[in-house]
Amino acid sequence: MHFCAIMQVFTKDSLYQIAHKVFLAMGSNDDDAKQAADVLLSADVRGIDSHGVSRLLGYVALWEAGRINMKPNVVVKREHKSTFTIDGDEGLGLVVAPKAMKIAIERAKEYGTGWGAIQNSNHFGIAGYHAMMALPHDMIGMAMTNATPFIPPTHSKQAMLGTNPLAYAFPTDKQKPLVIDLATASVARGKIEIARREGKVIPKGWIVDKHGFTSQNVDELKDGGMLTPLGSLEELGSHKGYALGSLVDVMTGVLSGANYGKWVPPFVSYLPLLPNLPGNGLGHFVGALEIEGFRSTSEFKASMDHWIQSFKSAERIDDSQEIFVPGEKEYITEEERNANGIPLNDKVIEDLEGLSKKFKIQF
Amino acid sequence: MHFCAIMQVFTKDSLYQIAHKVFLAMGSNDDDAKQAADVLLSADVRGIDSHGVSRLLGYVALWEAGRINMKPNVVVKREHKSTFTIDGDEGLGLVVAPKAMKIAIERAKEYGTGWGAIQNSNHFGIAGYHAMMALPHDMIGMAMTNATPFIPPTHSKQAMLGTNPLAYAFPTDKQKPLVIDLATASVARGKIEIARREGKVIPKGWIVDKHGFTSQNVDELKDGGMLTPLGSLEELGSHKGYALGSLVDVMTGVLSGANYGKWVPPFVSYLPLLPNLPGNGLGHFVGALEIEGFRSTSEFKASMDHWIQSFKSAERIDDSQEIFVPGEKEYITEEERNANGIPLNDKVIEDLEGLSKKFKIQF
């Protein structure tokens, strides 16, 4: 069995336009709608298709379910020099997180670093976008978020953690910035979806069934199955991925006063919120570190270039297989898609056509 | 074939005494010798046997090779409010890192957070020790270090990264603190050593041979073999472990002006330093975040307890298999070893006996 997705290619601008207009139609002001569209398109351009316009329908569904406030009053509710906590007022994470990151950058200008915990937010798109906001300021940027519970801790069969990504972005001189952006799950859902469409048996370690046992049958995910933490299997160190997911959950959920663990509000609108929520909405944590407070910025950037070059030129296993540094593939995709457009599959196109009809927007 | 290690049990105090006296004999002042012994013993007590007194001989060998300065002049060489960079003057990391952590805690009292990059240092023991120094101050503690190159990046057969651990410690109310302390390798060398002694075939993914290919033969490590990044195999996400190891290398090596990548000075004294070192010594990065700048400390601690309880009581795969939160097993071991002593194997005892003769110290 071979699956062939029908792909059609769109310009970045055309997809930005529909995203912008959908957010406007949902009630955003123009600045917020532009910001949200910008975060989504950064994912599409960088090849992280699961977090781009393919999510638009999901945000709309959450808004229709009354779980997103399109006119949030985002406020700092507590602060102390380099630190602050933000109440996102149930806004789009796509809007709330960049606001927090801007404050973190301002704090870093004043105090060397700036750190924001964010509660009462929603899905914030790709973590890398927010971390990369620090780059033009010669700062290291950092962003984390908790997410829909879908991963059981080691020895458990209950989804207690999301894919809880963390991202760091480092400025460079002539090289592209080093951007580390990874989910603390062993595998992206997108990869599983591709395997499902292609009817493939998936590798041992990608998922577990509802009883917590390893499964290579992708259909288990529709029957209570779950993802695994980075490390995949207990013998390969899945307790480390569980610990990393926990780190992100505590920094984003507990420190901010958001929900955590099994109570994190799911992205899919048809899943109800659990009773007895311990916090407010979903949580993020962002930070900015000014290089100059640690080392001369020009020296740091030159060393980053050297770091990247040394990794790129490390001895290869197979001469034909290039060594990539974190974030490099995304820059390659960005260049390619900026030139040639963004391919979308039939399902996503159908979703966008549906939204264009629903909101009477041209697409 | 079954291997049976001869184990003998020692009190924490007796091991502390020999470590303290060995560091004195190497030339440390009394405060530094006590600090270094305290870091080592914290590993033995917590069950991280690979980083306790079993390392003493290695520190001595490095000192004899002229690679450790036992009377370092540890100074802040650059700073900006919440940030600073320290020159460890080739001192023991066991001494340099706690000094940096104390400054980070002071900065956090003043600015909400404190962050120190450290260059020109050496192996600092367990990362968790340094992170946990923040706990009595109602702060979150963080520590990272780069380490002896022993892990190739994805698609490479050259050791470019160490096991590069990162640790975070979170204060709690009635529960034990949550302590996340993990190497960004897939498996600890200690586990491989146990498999070697027991003559076991190791799981696919733990190591690669000198050509970069997966191997289940533990002897490959003696013939140019290497560890793998967390994730183990490319299909199970080893590029994420590679990215995490890179994150630690850049934060500890590049930001501080220490060495990085393949140039990180190896812990074993018989391995020479590479030519054209790009920095000074080994690098660390430490941080402290005062809870109160984000959220009421009492609320945070109550939520941490609740977080831990909810994970402890998550649904189990098998009723007889408990779910542990990060750091919990170490606290259980600590309680047990404080009561019953610390078991050492014959090889470590022999090393300590050798040191006691060498330095004319009673053991």
mmCIF file of C-alpha atoms in Angstrom, chain A residues 29-282:
data_model
loop_
_atom_site.group_PDB
_atom_site.id
_atom_site.type_symbol
_atom_site.label_atom_id
_atom_site.label_comp_id
_atom_site.label_asym_id
_atom_site.label_seq_id
_atom_site.Cartn_x
_atom_site.Cartn_y
_atom_site.Cartn_z
ATOM 1 C CA ASN A 29 -7.220 43.490 16.707
ATOM 2 C CA ASP A 30 -4.979 43.996 13.679
ATOM 3 C CA ASP A 31 -1.672 43.889 15.579
ATOM 4 C CA ASP A 32 -2.554 40.648 17.297
ATOM 5 C CA ALA A 33 -3.846 39.060 14.090
ATOM 6 C CA LYS A 34 -0.609 39.948 12.330
ATOM 7 C CA GLN A 35 1.470 38.615 15.207
ATOM 8 C CA ALA A 36 -0.457 35.330 15.310
ATOM 9 C CA ALA A 37 -0.224 34.896 11.520
ATOM 10 C CA ASP A 38 3.501 35.614 11.668
ATOM 11 C CA VAL A 39 4.101 32.856 14.233
ATOM 12 C CA LEU A 40 2.084 30.325 12.204
ATOM 13 C CA LEU A 41 3.815 31.171 8.939
ATOM 14 C CA SER A 42 7.255 30.948 10.530
ATOM 15 C CA ALA A 43 6.461 27.282 11.164
ATOM 16 C CA ASP A 44 5.261 26.670 7.599
ATOM 17 C CA VAL A 45 8.295 28.390 6.112
ATOM 18 C CA ARG A 46 10.707 26.508 8.378
ATOM 19 C CA GLY A 47 9.136 23.141 7.480
ATOM 20 C CA ILE A 48 7.432 22.491 10.811
ATOM 21 C CA ASP A 49 4.173 21.839 8.993
ATOM 22 C CA SER A 50 2.363 20.505 12.051
ATOM 23 C CA HIS A 51 2.513 23.947 13.696
ATOM 24 C CA GLY A 52 1.648 26.223 10.804
ATOM 25 C CA VAL A 53 -1.622 27.016 9.014
ATOM 26 C CA SER A 54 -2.584 23.368 9.446
ATOM 27 C CA ARG A 55 -3.430 24.369 13.027
ATOM 28 C CA LEU A 56 -5.696 27.252 12.068
ATOM 29 C CA LEU A 57 -8.848 25.146 12.196
ATOM 30 C CA GLY A 58 -7.865 23.934 15.649
ATOM 31 C CA TYR A 59 -7.515 27.471 16.995
ATOM 32 C CA VAL A 60 -10.918 28.319 15.507
ATOM 33 C CA ALA A 61 -12.489 25.272 17.135
ATOM 34 C CA LEU A 62 -11.004 26.200 20.513
ATOM 35 C CA TRP A 63 -12.321 29.730 20.125
ATOM 36 C CA GLU A 64 -15.787 28.416 19.211
ATOM 37 C CA ALA A 65 -15.660 26.228 22.317
ATOM 38 C CA GLY A 66 -15.139 29.427 24.340
ATOM 39 C CA ARG A 67 -11.608 28.527 25.345
ATOM 40 C CA ILE A 68 -9.789 31.404 23.633
ATOM 41 C CA ASN A 69 -10.292 35.092 24.355
ATOM 42 C CA MET A 70 -9.506 37.024 21.183
ATOM 43 C CA LYS A 71 -9.384 40.365 23.023
ATOM 44 C CA PRO A 72 -7.159 39.479 25.964
ATOM 45 C CA ASN A 73 -5.904 41.985 28.480
ATOM 46 C CA VAL A 74 -2.367 40.641 28.889
ATOM 47 C CA VAL A 75 -0.879 41.986 32.135
ATOM 48 C CA VAL A 76 2.208 41.562 34.293
ATOM 49 C CA LYS A 77 0.794 40.317 37.582
ATOM 50 C CA ARG A 78 4.030 40.028 39.534
ATOM 51 C CA GLU A 79 7.632 41.080 38.943
ATOM 52 C CA HIS A 80 11.049 41.555 40.479
ATOM 53 C CA LYS A 81 13.723 43.151 38.293
ATOM 54 C CA SER A 82 14.843 40.305 35.984
ATOM 55 C CA THR A 83 11.670 38.251 36.552
ATOM 56 C CA PHE A 84 7.940 38.606 35.930
ATOM 57 C CA THR A 85 4.745 36.594 35.627
ATOM 58 C CA ILE A 86 2.127 37.310 33.029
ATOM 59 C CA ASP A 87 -1.588 36.585 32.985
ATOM 60 C CA GLY A 88 -2.452 35.843 29.349
ATOM 61 C CA ASP A 89 -6.205 36.337 29.957
ATOM 62 C CA GLU A 90 -6.987 33.201 27.930
ATOM 63 C CA GLY A 91 -5.484 34.778 24.813
ATOM 64 C CA LEU A 92 -3.849 32.975 21.926
ATOM 65 C CA GLY A 93 -0.383 31.805 22.940
ATOM 66 C CA LEU A 94 0.635 33.040 19.485
ATOM 67 C CA VAL A 95 0.010 36.557 20.791
ATOM 68 C CA VAL A 96 0.674 36.229 24.517
ATOM 69 C CA ALA A 97 4.126 34.610 24.247
ATOM 70 C CA PRO A 98 5.641 37.269 21.939
ATOM 71 C CA LYS A 99 4.366 39.986 24.311
ATOM 72 C CA ALA A 100 6.110 38.191 27.182
ATOM 73 C CA MET A 101 9.275 37.747 25.140
ATOM 74 C CA LYS A 102 9.381 41.473 24.382
ATOM 75 C CA ILE A 103 9.249 42.219 28.104
ATOM 76 C CA ALA A 104 11.977 39.621 28.775
ATOM 77 C CA ILE A 105 14.199 41.366 26.207
ATOM 78 C CA GLU A 106 13.588 44.749 27.864
ATOM 79 C CA ARG A 107 14.438 43.277 31.266
ATOM 80 C CA ALA A 108 17.612 41.736 29.829
ATOM 81 C CA LYS A 109 18.693 45.163 28.550
ATOM 82 C CA GLU A 110 18.334 46.490 32.086
ATOM 83 C CA TYR A 111 19.422 43.520 34.243
ATOM 84 C CA GLY A 112 21.468 41.283 31.928
ATOM 85 C CA THR A 113 18.703 38.674 31.728
ATOM 86 C CA GLY A 114 14.891 38.685 31.656
ATOM 87 C CA TRP A 115 12.600 35.770 32.549
ATOM 88 C CA GLY A 116 8.849 35.514 32.185
ATOM 89 C CA ALA A 117 6.463 32.864 33.458
ATOM 90 C CA ILE A 118 3.114 32.943 31.665
ATOM 91 C CA GLN A 119 -0.176 31.550 32.902
ATOM 92 C CA ASN A 120 -3.668 31.545 31.433
ATOM 93 C CA SER A 121 -2.456 31.185 27.858
ATOM 94 C CA ASN A 122 -3.061 28.773 24.996
ATOM 95 C CA HIS A 123 -1.005 26.914 22.364
ATOM 96 C CA PHE A 124 1.865 29.218 21.293
ATOM 97 C CA GLY A 125 2.956 27.657 17.986
ATOM 98 C CA ILE A 126 6.625 26.757 17.543
ATOM 99 C CA ALA A 127 8.806 27.430 20.575
ATOM 100 C CA GLY A 128 11.667 28.434 18.293
ATOM 101 C CA TYR A 129 9.839 31.561 17.057
ATOM 102 C CA HIS A 130 9.781 33.072 20.529
ATOM 103 C CA ALA A 131 13.380 32.125 21.343
ATOM 104 C CA MET A 132 14.542 33.636 18.037
ATOM 105 C CA MET A 133 12.996 37.009 18.931
ATOM 106 C CA ALA A 134 16.090 37.586 21.100
ATOM 107 C CA LEU A 135 18.557 37.216 18.215
ATOM 108 C CA PRO A 136 18.421 40.762 16.757
ATOM 109 C CA HIS A 137 19.192 42.063 20.262
ATOM 110 C CA ASP A 138 22.418 40.023 20.551
ATOM 111 C CA MET A 139 20.774 37.902 23.184
ATOM 112 C CA ILE A 140 20.264 34.184 23.720
ATOM 113 C CA GLY A 141 16.533 33.462 23.631
ATOM 114 C CA MET A 142 14.684 30.676 25.408
ATOM 115 C CA ALA A 143 11.072 29.461 25.312
ATOM 116 C CA MET A 144 9.187 26.483 26.710
ATOM 117 C CA THR A 145 5.534 25.499 26.960
ATOM 118 C CA ASN A 146 3.463 22.724 28.375
ATOM 119 C CA ALA A 147 0.934 21.069 26.100
ATOM 120 C CA THR A 148 -1.931 18.594 25.734
ATOM 121 C CA PRO A 149 -1.236 15.558 27.977
ATOM 122 C CA PHE A 150 -0.216 12.703 25.713
ATOM 123 C CA ILE A 151 2.830 11.055 27.350
ATOM 124 C CA PRO A 152 2.855 8.746 30.371
ATOM 125 C CA PRO A 153 5.721 8.880 32.902
ATOM 126 C CA THR A 154 7.950 5.792 33.153
ATOM 127 C CA HIS A 155 5.890 2.913 34.686
ATOM 128 C CA SER A 156 2.593 4.733 34.112
ATOM 129 C CA LYS A 157 -0.160 4.277 31.550
ATOM 130 C CA GLN A 158 -1.725 7.682 32.115
ATOM 131 C CA ALA A 159 -0.999 10.722 29.955
ATOM 132 C CA MET A 160 0.557 13.198 32.389
ATOM 133 C CA LEU A 161 2.839 15.262 30.138
ATOM 134 C CA GLY A 162 2.534 16.948 26.780
ATOM 135 C CA THR A 163 5.193 16.991 24.108
ATOM 136 C CA ASN A 164 6.491 19.953 26.169
ATOM 137 C CA PRO A 165 8.998 21.570 23.825
ATOM 138 C CA LEU A 166 11.942 23.753 24.721
ATOM 139 C CA ALA A 167 13.845 26.083 22.410
ATOM 140 C CA TYR A 168 17.086 28.045 22.625
ATOM 141 C CA ALA A 169 18.407 30.424 19.973
ATOM 142 C CA PHE A 170 22.034 31.595 19.846
ATOM 143 C CA PRO A 171 23.292 34.556 17.804
ATOM 144 C CA THR A 172 26.186 34.004 15.393
ATOM 145 C CA ASP A 173 28.352 36.146 13.118
ATOM 146 C CA LYS A 174 28.455 34.847 9.515
ATOM 147 C CA GLN A 175 26.759 31.481 10.133
ATOM 148 C CA LYS A 176 23.013 31.085 10.513
ATOM 149 C CA PRO A 177 21.958 31.283 14.188
ATOM 150 C CA LEU A 178 22.036 28.033 16.132
ATOM 151 C CA VAL A 179 18.392 27.222 16.938
ATOM 152 C CA ILE A 180 17.595 24.300 19.204
ATOM 153 C CA ASP A 181 13.871 23.570 19.212
ATOM 154 C CA LEU A 182 12.767 20.146 20.330
ATOM 155 C CA ALA A 183 9.797 18.402 21.821
ATOM 156 C CA THR A 184 10.620 16.188 24.799
ATOM 157 C CA ALA A 185 8.722 13.317 23.144
ATOM 158 C CA SER A 186 10.626 10.661 21.220
ATOM 159 C CA VAL A 187 8.903 11.366 17.937
ATOM 160 C CA ALA A 188 6.720 14.017 16.349
ATOM 161 C CA ARG A 189 3.085 13.151 15.668
ATOM 162 C CA GLY A 190 3.671 14.261 12.106
ATOM 163 C CA LYS A 191 6.081 11.376 11.549
ATOM 164 C CA ILE A 192 3.561 8.920 12.960
ATOM 165 C CA GLU A 193 0.876 10.353 10.714
ATOM 166 C CA ILE A 194 3.087 9.873 7.666
ATOM 167 C CA ALA A 195 3.737 6.258 8.702
ATOM 168 C CA ARG A 196 -0.006 5.758 9.155
ATOM 169 C CA ARG A 197 -0.803 7.097 5.702
ATOM 170 C CA GLU A 198 1.883 4.921 4.199
ATOM 171 C CA GLY A 199 0.611 1.886 6.098
ATOM 172 C CA LYS A 200 4.012 1.303 7.682
ATOM 173 C CA VAL A 201 4.860 -0.568 10.851
ATOM 174 C CA ILE A 202 6.423 2.022 13.131
ATOM 175 C CA PRO A 203 9.680 1.488 15.080
ATOM 176 C CA LYS A 204 9.514 -0.023 18.541
ATOM 177 C CA GLY A 205 9.585 2.844 21.019
ATOM 178 C CA TRP A 206 7.530 5.488 19.230
ATOM 179 C CA ILE A 207 4.223 4.795 20.963
ATOM 180 C CA VAL A 208 2.584 2.750 23.703
ATOM 181 C CA ASP A 209 -0.927 1.339 23.784
ATOM 182 C CA LYS A 210 -3.557 2.280 26.377
ATOM 183 C CA HIS A 211 -2.067 -0.256 28.795
ATOM 184 C CA GLY A 212 1.340 1.448 28.568
ATOM 185 C CA PHE A 213 2.931 -1.340 26.547
ATOM 186 C CA THR A 214 5.149 -0.682 23.531
ATOM 187 C CA SER A 215 3.250 -0.971 20.273
ATOM 188 C CA GLN A 216 4.255 -0.802 16.625
ATOM 189 C CA ASN A 217 0.671 -0.419 15.464
ATOM 190 C CA VAL A 218 -0.056 3.214 14.769
ATOM 191 C CA ASP A 219 -3.803 2.681 15.130
ATOM 192 C CA GLU A 220 -3.322 2.274 18.876
ATOM 193 C CA LEU A 221 -3.182 6.078 19.083
ATOM 194 C CA LYS A 222 -6.897 6.156 18.225
ATOM 195 C CA ASP A 223 -7.626 3.701 21.008
ATOM 196 C CA GLY A 224 -6.026 5.345 24.035
ATOM 197 C CA GLY A 225 -2.428 4.923 22.910
ATOM 198 C CA MET A 226 0.154 7.550 23.747
ATOM 199 C CA LEU A 227 3.530 8.952 22.724
ATOM 200 C CA THR A 228 6.720 8.111 24.630
ATOM 201 C CA PRO A 229 9.171 10.493 26.275
ATOM 202 C CA LEU A 230 12.499 11.145 24.490
ATOM 203 C CA GLY A 231 14.529 7.978 25.056
ATOM 204 C CA SER A 232 11.536 5.869 23.925
ATOM 205 C CA LEU A 233 12.110 2.766 26.046
ATOM 206 C CA GLU A 234 13.082 2.318 29.673
ATOM 207 C CA GLU A 235 16.316 0.543 28.688
ATOM 208 C CA LEU A 236 17.234 3.441 26.380
ATOM 209 C CA GLY A 237 16.707 6.144 28.993
ATOM 210 C CA SER A 238 13.043 7.179 28.644
ATOM 211 C CA HIS A 239 13.175 8.299 32.293
ATOM 212 C CA LYS A 240 15.392 11.157 31.033
ATOM 213 C CA GLY A 241 12.787 12.288 28.530
ATOM 214 C CA TYR A 242 10.196 12.023 31.310
ATOM 215 C CA ALA A 243 12.455 14.220 33.492
ATOM 216 C CA LEU A 244 12.872 16.790 30.686
ATOM 217 C CA GLY A 245 9.115 16.881 30.112
ATOM 218 C CA SER A 246 8.681 17.367 33.861
ATOM 219 C CA LEU A 247 11.214 20.195 33.869
ATOM 220 C CA VAL A 248 9.224 22.010 31.199
ATOM 221 C CA ASP A 249 5.909 21.302 32.951
ATOM 222 C CA VAL A 250 7.145 22.729 36.261
ATOM 223 C CA MET A 251 8.842 25.796 34.756
ATOM 224 C CA THR A 252 5.806 26.621 32.606
ATOM 225 C CA GLY A 253 2.911 25.301 34.677
ATOM 226 C CA VAL A 254 3.823 25.384 38.353
ATOM 227 C CA LEU A 255 6.022 28.503 38.389
ATOM 228 C CA SER A 256 3.477 30.612 36.516
ATOM 229 C CA GLY A 257 0.340 29.375 38.278
ATOM 230 C CA ALA A 258 -0.959 27.696 35.107
ATOM 231 C CA ASN A 259 -2.231 24.122 34.922
ATOM 232 C CA TYR A 260 0.205 21.228 34.854
ATOM 233 C CA GLY A 261 0.369 17.474 34.395
ATOM 234 C CA LYS A 262 -2.897 15.816 33.401
ATOM 235 C CA TRP A 263 -4.786 19.098 33.879
ATOM 236 C CA VAL A 264 -3.124 20.996 31.021
ATOM 237 C CA PRO A 265 -5.991 22.140 28.732
ATOM 238 C CA PRO A 266 -5.937 20.026 25.571
ATOM 239 C CA PHE A 267 -5.557 21.711 22.179
ATOM 240 C CA VAL A 268 -8.372 19.685 20.680
ATOM 241 C CA SER A 269 -11.624 21.369 21.519
ATOM 242 C CA TYR A 270 -13.673 18.178 21.795
ATOM 243 C CA LEU A 271 -11.699 16.990 24.808
ATOM 244 C CA PRO A 272 -13.195 18.497 27.942
ATOM 245 C CA LEU A 273 -11.195 20.184 30.685
ATOM 246 C CA LEU A 274 -10.638 17.977 33.739
ATOM 247 C CA PRO A 275 -12.411 18.962 36.940
ATOM 248 C CA ASN A 276 -10.538 20.631 39.841
ATOM 249 C CA LEU A 277 -8.053 22.520 37.704
ATOM 250 C CA PRO A 278 -5.063 23.492 39.844
ATOM 251 C CA GLY A 279 -4.172 26.594 37.802
ATOM 252 C CA ASN A 280 -5.127 28.947 34.979
ATOM 253 C CA GLY A 281 -4.905 27.894 31.344
ATOM 254 C CA LEU A 282 -1.730 26.662 29.742
#
